[in-house]
XYZ file of C-alpha atoms in Angstrom:
645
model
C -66.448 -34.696 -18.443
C -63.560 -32.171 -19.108
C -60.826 -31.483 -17.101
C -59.378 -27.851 -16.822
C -55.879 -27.021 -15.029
C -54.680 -23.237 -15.065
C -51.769 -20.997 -14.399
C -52.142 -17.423 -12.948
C -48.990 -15.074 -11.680
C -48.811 -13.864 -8.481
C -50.963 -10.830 -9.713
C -54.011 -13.231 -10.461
C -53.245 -13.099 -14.479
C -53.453 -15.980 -16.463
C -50.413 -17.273 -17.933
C -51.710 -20.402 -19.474
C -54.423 -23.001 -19.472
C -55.192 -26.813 -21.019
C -58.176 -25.971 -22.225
C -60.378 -24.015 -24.915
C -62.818 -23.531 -22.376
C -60.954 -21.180 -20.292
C -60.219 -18.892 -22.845
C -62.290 -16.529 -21.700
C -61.162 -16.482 -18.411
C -58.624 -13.503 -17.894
C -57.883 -13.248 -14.003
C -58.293 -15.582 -11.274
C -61.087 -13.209 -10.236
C -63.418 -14.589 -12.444
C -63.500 -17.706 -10.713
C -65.524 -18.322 -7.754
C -63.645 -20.718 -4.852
C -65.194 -22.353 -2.183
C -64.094 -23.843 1.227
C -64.908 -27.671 0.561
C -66.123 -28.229 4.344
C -67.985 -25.073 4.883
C -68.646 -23.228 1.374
C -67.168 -20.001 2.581
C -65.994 -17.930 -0.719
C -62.722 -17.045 -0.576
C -61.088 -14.467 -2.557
C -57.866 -14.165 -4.086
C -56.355 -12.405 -0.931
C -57.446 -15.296 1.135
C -55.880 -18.041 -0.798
C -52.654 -16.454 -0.957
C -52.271 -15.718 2.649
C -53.870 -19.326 3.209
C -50.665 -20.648 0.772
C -48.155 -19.249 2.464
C -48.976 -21.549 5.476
C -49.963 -24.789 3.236
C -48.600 -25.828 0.265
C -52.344 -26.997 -1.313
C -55.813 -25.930 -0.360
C -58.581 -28.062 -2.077
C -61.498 -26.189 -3.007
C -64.932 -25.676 -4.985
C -64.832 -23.921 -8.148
C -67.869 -22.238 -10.442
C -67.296 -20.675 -13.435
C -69.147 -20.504 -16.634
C -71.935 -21.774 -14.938
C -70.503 -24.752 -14.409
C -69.241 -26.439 -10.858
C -65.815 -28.098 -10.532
C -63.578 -29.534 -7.798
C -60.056 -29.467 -7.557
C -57.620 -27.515 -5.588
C -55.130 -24.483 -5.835
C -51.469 -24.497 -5.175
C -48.969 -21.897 -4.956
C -45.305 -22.811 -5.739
C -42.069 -19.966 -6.122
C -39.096 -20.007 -7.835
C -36.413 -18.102 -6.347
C -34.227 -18.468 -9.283
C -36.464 -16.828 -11.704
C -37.732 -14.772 -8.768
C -41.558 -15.930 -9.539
C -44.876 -16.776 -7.840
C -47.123 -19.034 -9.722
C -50.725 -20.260 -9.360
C -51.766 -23.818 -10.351
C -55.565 -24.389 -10.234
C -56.519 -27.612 -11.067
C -60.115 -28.287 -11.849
C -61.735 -31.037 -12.569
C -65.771 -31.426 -13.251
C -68.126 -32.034 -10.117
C -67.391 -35.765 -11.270
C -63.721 -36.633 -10.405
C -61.430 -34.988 -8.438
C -58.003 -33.234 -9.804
C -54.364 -34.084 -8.335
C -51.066 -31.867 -9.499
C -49.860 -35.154 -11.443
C -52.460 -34.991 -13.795
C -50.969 -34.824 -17.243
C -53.017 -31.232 -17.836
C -50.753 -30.007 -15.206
C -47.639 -31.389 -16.316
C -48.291 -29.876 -19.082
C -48.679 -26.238 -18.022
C -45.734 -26.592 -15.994
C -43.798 -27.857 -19.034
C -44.720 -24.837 -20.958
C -42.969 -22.905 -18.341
C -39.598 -24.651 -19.148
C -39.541 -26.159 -15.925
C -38.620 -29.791 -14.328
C -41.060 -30.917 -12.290
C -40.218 -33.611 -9.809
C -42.036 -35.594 -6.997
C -40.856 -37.500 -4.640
C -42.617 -40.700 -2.721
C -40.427 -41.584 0.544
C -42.366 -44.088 1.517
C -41.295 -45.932 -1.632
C -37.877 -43.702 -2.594
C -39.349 -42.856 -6.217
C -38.788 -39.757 -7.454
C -41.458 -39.151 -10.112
C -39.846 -37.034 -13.249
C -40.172 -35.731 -16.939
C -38.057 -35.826 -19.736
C -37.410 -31.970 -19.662
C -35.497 -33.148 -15.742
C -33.470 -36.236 -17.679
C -32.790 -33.756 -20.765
C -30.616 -31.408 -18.288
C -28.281 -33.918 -17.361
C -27.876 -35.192 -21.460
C -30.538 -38.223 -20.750
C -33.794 -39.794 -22.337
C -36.563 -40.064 -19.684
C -35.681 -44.027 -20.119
C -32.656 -43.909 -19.333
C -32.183 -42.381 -16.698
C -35.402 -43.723 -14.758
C -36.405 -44.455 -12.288
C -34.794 -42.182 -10.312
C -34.344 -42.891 -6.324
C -32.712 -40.546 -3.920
C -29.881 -42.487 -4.182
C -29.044 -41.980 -7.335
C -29.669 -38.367 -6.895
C -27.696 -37.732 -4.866
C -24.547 -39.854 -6.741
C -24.998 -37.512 -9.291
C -24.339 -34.568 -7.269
C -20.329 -33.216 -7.436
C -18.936 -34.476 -4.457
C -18.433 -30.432 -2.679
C -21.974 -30.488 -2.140
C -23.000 -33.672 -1.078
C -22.659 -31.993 2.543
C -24.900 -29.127 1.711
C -27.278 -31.067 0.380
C -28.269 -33.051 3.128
C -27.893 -30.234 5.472
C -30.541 -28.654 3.231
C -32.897 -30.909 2.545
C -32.756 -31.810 6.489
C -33.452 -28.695 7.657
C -36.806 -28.273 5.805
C -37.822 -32.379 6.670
C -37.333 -30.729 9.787
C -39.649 -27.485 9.133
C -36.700 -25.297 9.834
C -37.188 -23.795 5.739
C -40.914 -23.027 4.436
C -38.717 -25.093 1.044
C -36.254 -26.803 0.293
C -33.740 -24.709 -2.209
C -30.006 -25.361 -3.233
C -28.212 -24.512 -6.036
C -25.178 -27.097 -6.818
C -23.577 -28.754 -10.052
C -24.279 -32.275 -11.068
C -22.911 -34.395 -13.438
C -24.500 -35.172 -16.914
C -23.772 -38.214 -18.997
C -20.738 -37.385 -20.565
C -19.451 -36.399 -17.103
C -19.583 -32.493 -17.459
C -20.338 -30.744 -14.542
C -24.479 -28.882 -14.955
C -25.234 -26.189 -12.461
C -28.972 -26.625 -11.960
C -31.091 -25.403 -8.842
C -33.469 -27.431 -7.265
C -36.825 -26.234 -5.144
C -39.239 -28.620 -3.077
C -41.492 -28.578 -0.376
C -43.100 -31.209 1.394
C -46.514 -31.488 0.925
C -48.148 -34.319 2.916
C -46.611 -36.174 6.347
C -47.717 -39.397 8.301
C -48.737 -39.235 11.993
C -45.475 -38.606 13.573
C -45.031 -35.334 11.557
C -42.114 -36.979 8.658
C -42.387 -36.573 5.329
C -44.523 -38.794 3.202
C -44.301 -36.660 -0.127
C -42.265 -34.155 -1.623
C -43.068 -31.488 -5.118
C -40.469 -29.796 -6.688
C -38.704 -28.655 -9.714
C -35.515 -28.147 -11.034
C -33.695 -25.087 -12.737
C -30.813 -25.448 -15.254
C -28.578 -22.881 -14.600
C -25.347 -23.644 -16.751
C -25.772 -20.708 -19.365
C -26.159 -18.550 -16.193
C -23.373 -19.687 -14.212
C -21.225 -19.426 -17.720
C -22.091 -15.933 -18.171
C -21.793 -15.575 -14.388
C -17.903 -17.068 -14.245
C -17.197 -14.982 -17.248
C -18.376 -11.795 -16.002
C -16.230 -12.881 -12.726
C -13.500 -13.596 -14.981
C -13.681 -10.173 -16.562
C -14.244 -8.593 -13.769
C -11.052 -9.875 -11.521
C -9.315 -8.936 -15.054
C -10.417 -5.241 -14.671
C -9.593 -5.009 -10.851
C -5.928 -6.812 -12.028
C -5.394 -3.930 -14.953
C -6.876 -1.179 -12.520
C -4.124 -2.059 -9.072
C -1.377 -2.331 -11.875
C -2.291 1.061 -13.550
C -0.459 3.789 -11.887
C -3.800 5.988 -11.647
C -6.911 6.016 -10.162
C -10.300 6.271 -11.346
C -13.176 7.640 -9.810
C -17.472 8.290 -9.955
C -18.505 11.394 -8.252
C -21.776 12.749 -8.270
C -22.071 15.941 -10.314
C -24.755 17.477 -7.553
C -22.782 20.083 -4.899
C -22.282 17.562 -2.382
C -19.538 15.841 -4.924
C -19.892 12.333 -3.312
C -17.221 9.850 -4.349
C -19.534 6.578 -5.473
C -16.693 4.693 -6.619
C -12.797 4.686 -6.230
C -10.257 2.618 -7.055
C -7.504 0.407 -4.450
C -4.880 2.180 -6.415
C -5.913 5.481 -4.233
C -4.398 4.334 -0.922
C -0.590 4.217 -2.648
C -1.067 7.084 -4.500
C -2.608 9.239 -2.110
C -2.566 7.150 1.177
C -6.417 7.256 1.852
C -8.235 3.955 2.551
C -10.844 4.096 -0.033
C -13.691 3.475 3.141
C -12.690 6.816 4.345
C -13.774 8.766 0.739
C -16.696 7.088 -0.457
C -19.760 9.262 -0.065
C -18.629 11.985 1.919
C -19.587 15.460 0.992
C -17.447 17.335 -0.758
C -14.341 15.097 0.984
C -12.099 15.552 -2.818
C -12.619 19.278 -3.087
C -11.629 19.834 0.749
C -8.342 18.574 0.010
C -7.424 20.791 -3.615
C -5.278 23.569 -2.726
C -7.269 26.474 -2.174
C -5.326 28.400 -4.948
C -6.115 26.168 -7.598
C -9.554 25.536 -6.940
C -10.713 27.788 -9.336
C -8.642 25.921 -12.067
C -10.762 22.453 -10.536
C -14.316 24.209 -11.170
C -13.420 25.764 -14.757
C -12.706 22.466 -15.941
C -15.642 20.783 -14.491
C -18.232 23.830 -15.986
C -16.747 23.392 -19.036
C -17.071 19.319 -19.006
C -20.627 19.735 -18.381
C -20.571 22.414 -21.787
C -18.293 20.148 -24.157
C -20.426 17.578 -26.515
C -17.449 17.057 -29.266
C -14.702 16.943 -26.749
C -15.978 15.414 -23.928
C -12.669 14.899 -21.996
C -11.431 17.750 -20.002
C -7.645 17.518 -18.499
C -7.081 19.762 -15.041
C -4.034 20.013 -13.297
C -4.308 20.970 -9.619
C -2.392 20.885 -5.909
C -3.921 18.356 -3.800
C -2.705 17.508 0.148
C -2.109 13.419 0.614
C -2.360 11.660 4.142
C 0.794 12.739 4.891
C -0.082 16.159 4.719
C 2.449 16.629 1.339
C 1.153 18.989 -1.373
C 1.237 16.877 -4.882
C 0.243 17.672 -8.300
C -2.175 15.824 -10.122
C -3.676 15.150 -13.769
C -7.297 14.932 -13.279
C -8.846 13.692 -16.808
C -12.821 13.561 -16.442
C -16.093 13.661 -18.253
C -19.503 14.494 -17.256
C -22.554 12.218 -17.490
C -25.753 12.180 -17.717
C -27.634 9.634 -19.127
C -31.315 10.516 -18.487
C -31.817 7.403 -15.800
C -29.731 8.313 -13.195
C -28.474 11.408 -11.634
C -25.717 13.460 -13.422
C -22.038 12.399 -12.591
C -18.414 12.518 -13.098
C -15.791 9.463 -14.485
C -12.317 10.063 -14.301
C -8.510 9.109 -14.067
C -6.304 10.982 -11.515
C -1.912 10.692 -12.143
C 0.611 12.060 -9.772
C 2.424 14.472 -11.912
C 4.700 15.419 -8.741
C 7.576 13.841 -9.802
C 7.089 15.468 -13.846
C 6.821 18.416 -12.183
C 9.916 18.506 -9.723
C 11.687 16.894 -12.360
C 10.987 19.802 -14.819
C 11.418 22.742 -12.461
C 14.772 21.109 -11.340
C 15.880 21.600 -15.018
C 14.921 24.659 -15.452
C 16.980 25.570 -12.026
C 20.239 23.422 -13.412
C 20.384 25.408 -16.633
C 20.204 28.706 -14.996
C 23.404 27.302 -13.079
C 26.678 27.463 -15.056
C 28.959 25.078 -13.127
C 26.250 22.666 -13.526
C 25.814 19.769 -15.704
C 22.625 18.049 -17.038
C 22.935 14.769 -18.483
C 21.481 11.042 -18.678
C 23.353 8.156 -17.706
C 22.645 4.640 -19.229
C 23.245 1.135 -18.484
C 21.698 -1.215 -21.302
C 20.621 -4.760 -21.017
C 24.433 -6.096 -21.377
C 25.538 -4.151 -18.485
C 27.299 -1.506 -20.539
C 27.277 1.832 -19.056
C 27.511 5.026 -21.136
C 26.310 9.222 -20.937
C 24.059 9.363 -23.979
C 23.127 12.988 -23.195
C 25.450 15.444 -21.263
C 25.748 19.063 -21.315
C 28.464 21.400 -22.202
C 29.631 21.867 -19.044
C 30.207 17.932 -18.703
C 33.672 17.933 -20.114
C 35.308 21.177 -18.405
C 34.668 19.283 -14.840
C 36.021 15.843 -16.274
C 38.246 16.443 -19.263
C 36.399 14.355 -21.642
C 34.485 15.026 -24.806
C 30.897 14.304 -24.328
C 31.096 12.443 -27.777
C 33.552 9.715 -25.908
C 31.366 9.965 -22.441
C 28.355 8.730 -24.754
C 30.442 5.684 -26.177
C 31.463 4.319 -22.467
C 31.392 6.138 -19.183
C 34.302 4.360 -18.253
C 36.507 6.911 -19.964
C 34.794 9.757 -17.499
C 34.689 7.361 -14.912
C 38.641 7.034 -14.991
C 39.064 10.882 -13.651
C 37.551 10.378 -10.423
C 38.987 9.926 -7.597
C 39.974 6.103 -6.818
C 38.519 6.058 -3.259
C 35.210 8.309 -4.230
C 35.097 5.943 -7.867
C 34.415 2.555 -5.343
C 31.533 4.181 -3.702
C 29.845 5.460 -7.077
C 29.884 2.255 -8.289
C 28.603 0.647 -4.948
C 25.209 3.500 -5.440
C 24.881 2.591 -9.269
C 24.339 -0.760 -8.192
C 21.993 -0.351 -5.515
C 20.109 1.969 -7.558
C 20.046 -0.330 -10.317
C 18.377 -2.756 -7.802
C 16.347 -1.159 -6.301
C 15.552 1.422 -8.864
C 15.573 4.070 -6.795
C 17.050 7.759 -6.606
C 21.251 7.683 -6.652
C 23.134 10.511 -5.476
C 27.023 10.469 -4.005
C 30.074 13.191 -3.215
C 33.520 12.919 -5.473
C 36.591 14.248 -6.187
C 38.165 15.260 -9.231
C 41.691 16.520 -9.508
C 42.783 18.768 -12.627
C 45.919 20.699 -13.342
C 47.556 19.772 -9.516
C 43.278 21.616 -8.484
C 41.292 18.877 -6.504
C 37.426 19.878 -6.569
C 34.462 18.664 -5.225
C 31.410 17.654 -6.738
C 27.832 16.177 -6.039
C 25.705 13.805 -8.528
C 22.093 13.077 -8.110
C 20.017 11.262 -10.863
C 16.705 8.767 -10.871
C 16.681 6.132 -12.634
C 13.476 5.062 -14.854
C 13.354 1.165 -16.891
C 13.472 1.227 -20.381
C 11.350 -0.739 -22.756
C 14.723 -2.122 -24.390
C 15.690 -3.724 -21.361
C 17.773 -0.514 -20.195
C 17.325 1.865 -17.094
C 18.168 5.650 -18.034
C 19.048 7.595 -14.889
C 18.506 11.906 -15.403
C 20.242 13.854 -13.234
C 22.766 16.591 -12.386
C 26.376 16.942 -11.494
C 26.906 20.666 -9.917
C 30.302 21.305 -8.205
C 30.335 21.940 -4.327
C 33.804 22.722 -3.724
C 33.069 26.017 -1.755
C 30.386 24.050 0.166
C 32.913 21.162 1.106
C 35.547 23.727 2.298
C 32.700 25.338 4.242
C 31.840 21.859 5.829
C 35.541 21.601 6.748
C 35.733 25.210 8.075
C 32.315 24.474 10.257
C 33.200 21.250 11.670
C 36.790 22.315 12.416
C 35.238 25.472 14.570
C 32.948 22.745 15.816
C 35.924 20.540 17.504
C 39.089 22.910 17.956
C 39.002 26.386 20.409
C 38.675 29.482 19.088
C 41.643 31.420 20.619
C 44.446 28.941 20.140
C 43.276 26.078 17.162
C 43.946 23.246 19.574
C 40.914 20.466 19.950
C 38.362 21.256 22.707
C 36.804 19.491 25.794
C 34.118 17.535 23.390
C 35.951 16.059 20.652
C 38.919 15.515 22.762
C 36.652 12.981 24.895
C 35.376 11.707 22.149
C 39.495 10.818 20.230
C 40.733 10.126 23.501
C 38.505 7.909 25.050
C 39.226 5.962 21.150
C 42.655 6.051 21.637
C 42.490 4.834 25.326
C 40.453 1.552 24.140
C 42.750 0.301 21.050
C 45.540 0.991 23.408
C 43.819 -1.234 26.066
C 42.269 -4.102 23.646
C 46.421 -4.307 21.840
C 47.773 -4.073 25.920
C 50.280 -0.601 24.843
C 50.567 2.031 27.118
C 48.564 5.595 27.420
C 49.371 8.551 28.970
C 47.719 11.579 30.306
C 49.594 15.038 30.582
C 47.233 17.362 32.550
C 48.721 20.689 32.298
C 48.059 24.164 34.373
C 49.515 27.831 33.593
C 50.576 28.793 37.363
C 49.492 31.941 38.613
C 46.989 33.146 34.913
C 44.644 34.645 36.491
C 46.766 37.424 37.910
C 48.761 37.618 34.360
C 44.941 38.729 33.237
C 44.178 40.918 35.625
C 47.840 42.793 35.698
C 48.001 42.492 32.067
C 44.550 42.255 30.785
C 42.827 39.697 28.775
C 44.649 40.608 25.452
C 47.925 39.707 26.762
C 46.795 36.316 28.814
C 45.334 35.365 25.364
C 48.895 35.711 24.113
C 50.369 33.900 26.604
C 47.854 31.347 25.751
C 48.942 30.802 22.246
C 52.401 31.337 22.784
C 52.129 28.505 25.467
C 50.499 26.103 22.660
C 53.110 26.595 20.412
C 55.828 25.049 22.891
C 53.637 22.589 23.814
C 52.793 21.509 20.001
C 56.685 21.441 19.386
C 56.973 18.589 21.815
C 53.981 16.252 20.140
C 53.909 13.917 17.778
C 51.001 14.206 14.565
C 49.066 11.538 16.094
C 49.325 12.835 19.628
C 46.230 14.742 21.228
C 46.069 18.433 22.379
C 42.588 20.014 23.783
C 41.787 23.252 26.076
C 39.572 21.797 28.280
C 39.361 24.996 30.582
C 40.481 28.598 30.901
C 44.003 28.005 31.570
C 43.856 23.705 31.692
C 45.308 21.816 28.989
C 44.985 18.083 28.308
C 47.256 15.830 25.981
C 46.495 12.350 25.086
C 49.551 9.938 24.318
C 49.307 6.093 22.773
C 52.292 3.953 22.740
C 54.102 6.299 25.369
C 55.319 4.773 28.653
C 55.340 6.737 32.156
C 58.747 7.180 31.959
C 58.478 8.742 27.813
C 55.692 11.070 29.473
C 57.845 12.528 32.333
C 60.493 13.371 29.981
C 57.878 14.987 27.354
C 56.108 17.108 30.415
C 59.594 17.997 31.192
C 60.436 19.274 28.352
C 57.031 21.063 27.548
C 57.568 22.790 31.727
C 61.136 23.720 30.427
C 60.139 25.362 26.669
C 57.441 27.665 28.173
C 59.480 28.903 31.482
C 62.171 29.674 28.783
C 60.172 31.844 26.438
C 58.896 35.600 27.162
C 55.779 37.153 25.950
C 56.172 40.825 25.279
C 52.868 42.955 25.534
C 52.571 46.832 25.963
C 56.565 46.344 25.836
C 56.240 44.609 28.665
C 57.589 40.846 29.630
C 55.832 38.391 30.807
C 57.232 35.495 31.705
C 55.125 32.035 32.291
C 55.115 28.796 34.278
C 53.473 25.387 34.365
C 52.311 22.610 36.760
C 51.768 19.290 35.253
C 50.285 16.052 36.455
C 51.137 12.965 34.622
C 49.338 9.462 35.007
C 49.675 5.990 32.632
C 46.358 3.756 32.150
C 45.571 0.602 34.223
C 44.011 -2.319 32.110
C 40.576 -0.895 34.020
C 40.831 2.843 33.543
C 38.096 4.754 31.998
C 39.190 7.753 30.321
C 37.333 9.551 33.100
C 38.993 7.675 35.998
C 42.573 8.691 34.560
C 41.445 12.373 33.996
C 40.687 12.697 37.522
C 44.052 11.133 38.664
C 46.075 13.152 36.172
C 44.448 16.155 38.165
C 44.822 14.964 41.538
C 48.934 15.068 40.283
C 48.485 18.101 39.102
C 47.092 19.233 42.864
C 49.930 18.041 44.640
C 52.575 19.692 42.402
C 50.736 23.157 42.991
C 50.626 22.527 46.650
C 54.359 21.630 46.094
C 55.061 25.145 45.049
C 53.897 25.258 41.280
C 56.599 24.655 37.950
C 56.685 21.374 39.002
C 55.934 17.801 37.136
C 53.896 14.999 39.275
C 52.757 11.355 38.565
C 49.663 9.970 40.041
């Protein structure tokens, strides 16, 4: 009689079937299955949760009126993520197996490779549509033993394999899957995918007989490596481009879907931190120009011709800095998912900056605007420079722009070796340049200050834009400052701090080079009565008169400092004991010589001094102390004296 085999989807439709005689058959419902042993009826349902335990149930079958035994299996196929039924039915007369040609040839009609494996006799049972994937015919390539399976396989997976196909002989897997590339006759590597599960075992539970098919999955992993291809490609373009781009949901929670890497250097955010928090962008726009972020995103949801709207707005980076931005984004919505935004964020910051700094510099006369150039040969030149450029160095701007060598030459020679020293270290590191420098005009030395950034040229060249402005009245300022910073007030001599600071210098080159240094620690006898007979005005006369003689005796190099009301200190390299004495001497003699007339009335002034030379061990404190413990014995010897110590 006739055999029948069928093939129903998970849903109980029929897909296909080897004979006429199911045709009317539309569902597996319209079958009626029996349990061979006790003739329960089992439904649908039953079967399915019976198959997901055993990989065949053989059963009784009526339909049409007519009986039929055979049996139902259920077999998946991850790959193409489908369920299928095989019922195999054979009249009441013979019994039907999967390996009935009926059954091959539904599965064949599926486009799949059916395989079967014997263990007991290492066969593996296959059709041509199996030999066709690796470039075979079905004779040439059979039979086929595990062996030669596996020799097949590329060598990177050999380890997999096994581990597989072990751990469902083992009844770790419900089947045996693994995807892996083989190779075919020519020796091209196939990506195919292989399912199985063992379907019958022997008394001690091991596996008698395997079912399975095979997959070919080369077009897929093609189109897979290519779309991996394109899509490391896009990441590549994206980290080079200097913006970012962004999805944000167009709802009033603005969540961030997507963002790109680029985010963290131009904002400092880790992109974790952003992605689908509510309203996390907008929190961080400066309030002021939030308005200015909502009127362009209304009117992106408005435009249809112009889709693209441009919005420039303050927004606060990790480091709490305000920067501008360039936000260029569209709205979406497509009808299948909700309504978003796509868009591409610059840091106009440094456009910005840059163009407000102009507009400052041309408000400023003394100023100078121009662009500085050093092409691909090395040759350096001012292709732009404003009027102002050749009252500060004396050189047309038409020459400047032909070699900045010419402009170059008016600088001063010390300042010019440092200038060069920051062109070349911004040209390096092409980075912000800025120095100090001298120019000296008509027997007039001025300062001035440069500061330019330098940006690489598609010719090969780096253009620098900057400023020259001249700080000559800030420089003597400096000078003015840090001179009130080291000398006293009253008499213009160096005071206690910086005189530690020289001194304590002095004292060490004099030590490392073995020369002598001497200490002159000097006291105005009797000052405080001179201020409180005379007054301050008049002991601050004194004072200065007493510097004068005491200035008149020193060398240039030679140190003076007030280090107290009425103390004096003087620091002396290259000056023996015996030198000292006779400077002290001299400096005692000047001032008890000279008369200070205030109110018309003399005054007449004394000092004690305490001299002391350096040991190889001295510190510069040490010898301070024993210049004044001379200076304490010739007060206790009666004052105008000079001591040694």
């Amino acid at each position: 009689m006739h055999t029948i085999s069928m093939l129903f989807n998970e849903l109980g439709e029929k897909v296909a079937a080897s004979s006429q005689r199911a045709s009317d058959i539309v569902s597996i419902d319209d079958l009626i299955f029996h349990q061979l042993d006790n003739k329960q009826v089992l439904s649908f349902a039953s079967l399915q949760s019976r198959l997901m335990k055993q990989a065949r149930i053989d059963v009784s079958i009526y339909f049409q009126g007519d009986h039929y035994i055979g049996d139902v299996i259920r077999m998946e196929y991850t790959g193409n993520t489908q369920t299928v039924f095989v019922v195999n039915a054979k009249y009441i007369a013979q019994r039907a197996h999967i390996s009935t040609d009926d059954s091959n040839n539904i599965i064949n009609s599926t486009d799949i490779a059916p395989w079967e494996w014997d263990i007991s006799t290492d066969i593996i049972k296959i059709n041509e549509h199996w030999a066709n994937i690796q470039g075979f015919a079905l004779d040439e390539i059979s039979p086929v033993t595990a062996t030669s399976w596996k020799d097949s396989l590329h060598p990177d997976y050999t380890e997999l394999f096994n581990y597989e196909l072990q751990r469902h002989f083992k009844g770790e897997t419900r089947q045996f899957e693994i995807e892996y590339p083989i190779y075919s006759k020519d020796k091209d590597l196939v990506w195919v995918k292989d399912f199985g599960q063992v379907v019958a075992r022997d008394a001690q539970g091991q596996p008698e007989r395997i079912l399975g098919t095979r997959l070919n999955l080369t077009n897929v992993k093609i189109a897979q490596f290519k779309l991996n291809d394109l899509q490391q490609q896009l990441d590549n373009l994206m980290d080079l481009s200097p913006s970012l781009t962004y999805k944000m949901c167009a709802d009033a929670d603005e969540r961030i879907q997507f963002i790109t890497q680029s985010t963290e250097q131009l904002l400092g955010y880790d992109v974790d931190d952003i992605l689908w928090q509510p309203k996390w962008w907008r929190q961080r726009i400066a309030p002021q120009d939030l308005w200015e972020y909502d009127r362009c995103r209304d009117i992106a949801k408005t435009r249809l011709q112009q889709p693209i709207m441009d919005c420039e707005y303050r927004f606060i980076n990790k480091e709490g800095e305000e920067v501008w931005l360039i936000d260029r984004v569209r709205y979406v919505d497509n009808g299948y998912e909700s309504p978003y935004f796509i868009g591409t964020i610059l840091d106009l910051s440094e456009f910005v900056t840059l163009n407000q700094h102009f507009k400052t510099l041309s408000l400023l006369p003394p100023g100078v605007i121009y662009q500085f150039q050093q092409d691909k040969n090395g040759h350096y030149s001012f292709p732009y420079a404003s009027d102002e450029f050749e009252n500060i160095f004396g050189v047309p701007v038409e020459e400047a722009a032909r070699d900045a060598n010419i402009p170059f030459s008016m600088i001063n020679e010390e300042d010019l070796a440092g200038i060069h020293k920051e062109i070349e270290r911004s040209t390096r590191t092409v980075t912000e340049s800025n120095a100090e420098f001298r120019i000296t005009r008509n027997n007039l030395t001025r300062w001035y200050f440069f500061q330019a950034k330098p940006a690489k040229q598609k010719d090969g060249s780096l253009l620098w834009s900057g400023q020259i402005i001249d700080i000559t009245e800030r420089k003597a300022l400096e000078q003015q400052l840090e001179q009130q910073a080291i000398t006293d007030d009253l008499t213009g001599v160096y005071n206690r701090r910086f005189f530690m600071e020289k001194a304590h210098q002095m004292l060490v080159g004099c030590q490392d080079s073995s020369r002598p240094f001497t200490l002159l620690c000097i006291d105005l006898d009797h000052f405080k009565l001179v201020n409180d007979t005379y007054g301050h005005f008049c002991g601050d006369q004194v004072l200065i008169e007493a510097v004068k003689k005491m200035q008149s005796a020193l060398r240039s190099d030679d140190i003076l400092a007030r280090i107290g009301g009425e103390e004096f200190i003087i620091a002396l390299a290259n000056v023996t004991l015996d030198n000292a004495l006779d400077i002290a001497n001299r400096i005692r003699r000047d001032i008890r010589m000279f008369t200070v007339f205030c109110n018309d009335t003399p005054i007449f002034q004394t000092v004690t001094i305490g001299v002391v030379e350096s040991e190889p061990d001295n510190t510069l404190t040490e010898l301070m102390k024993r210049g004044d413990n001379a200076l304490y014995l010739g007060k206790k010897s009666g004052r105008d004296q000079t001591m040694t110590g």
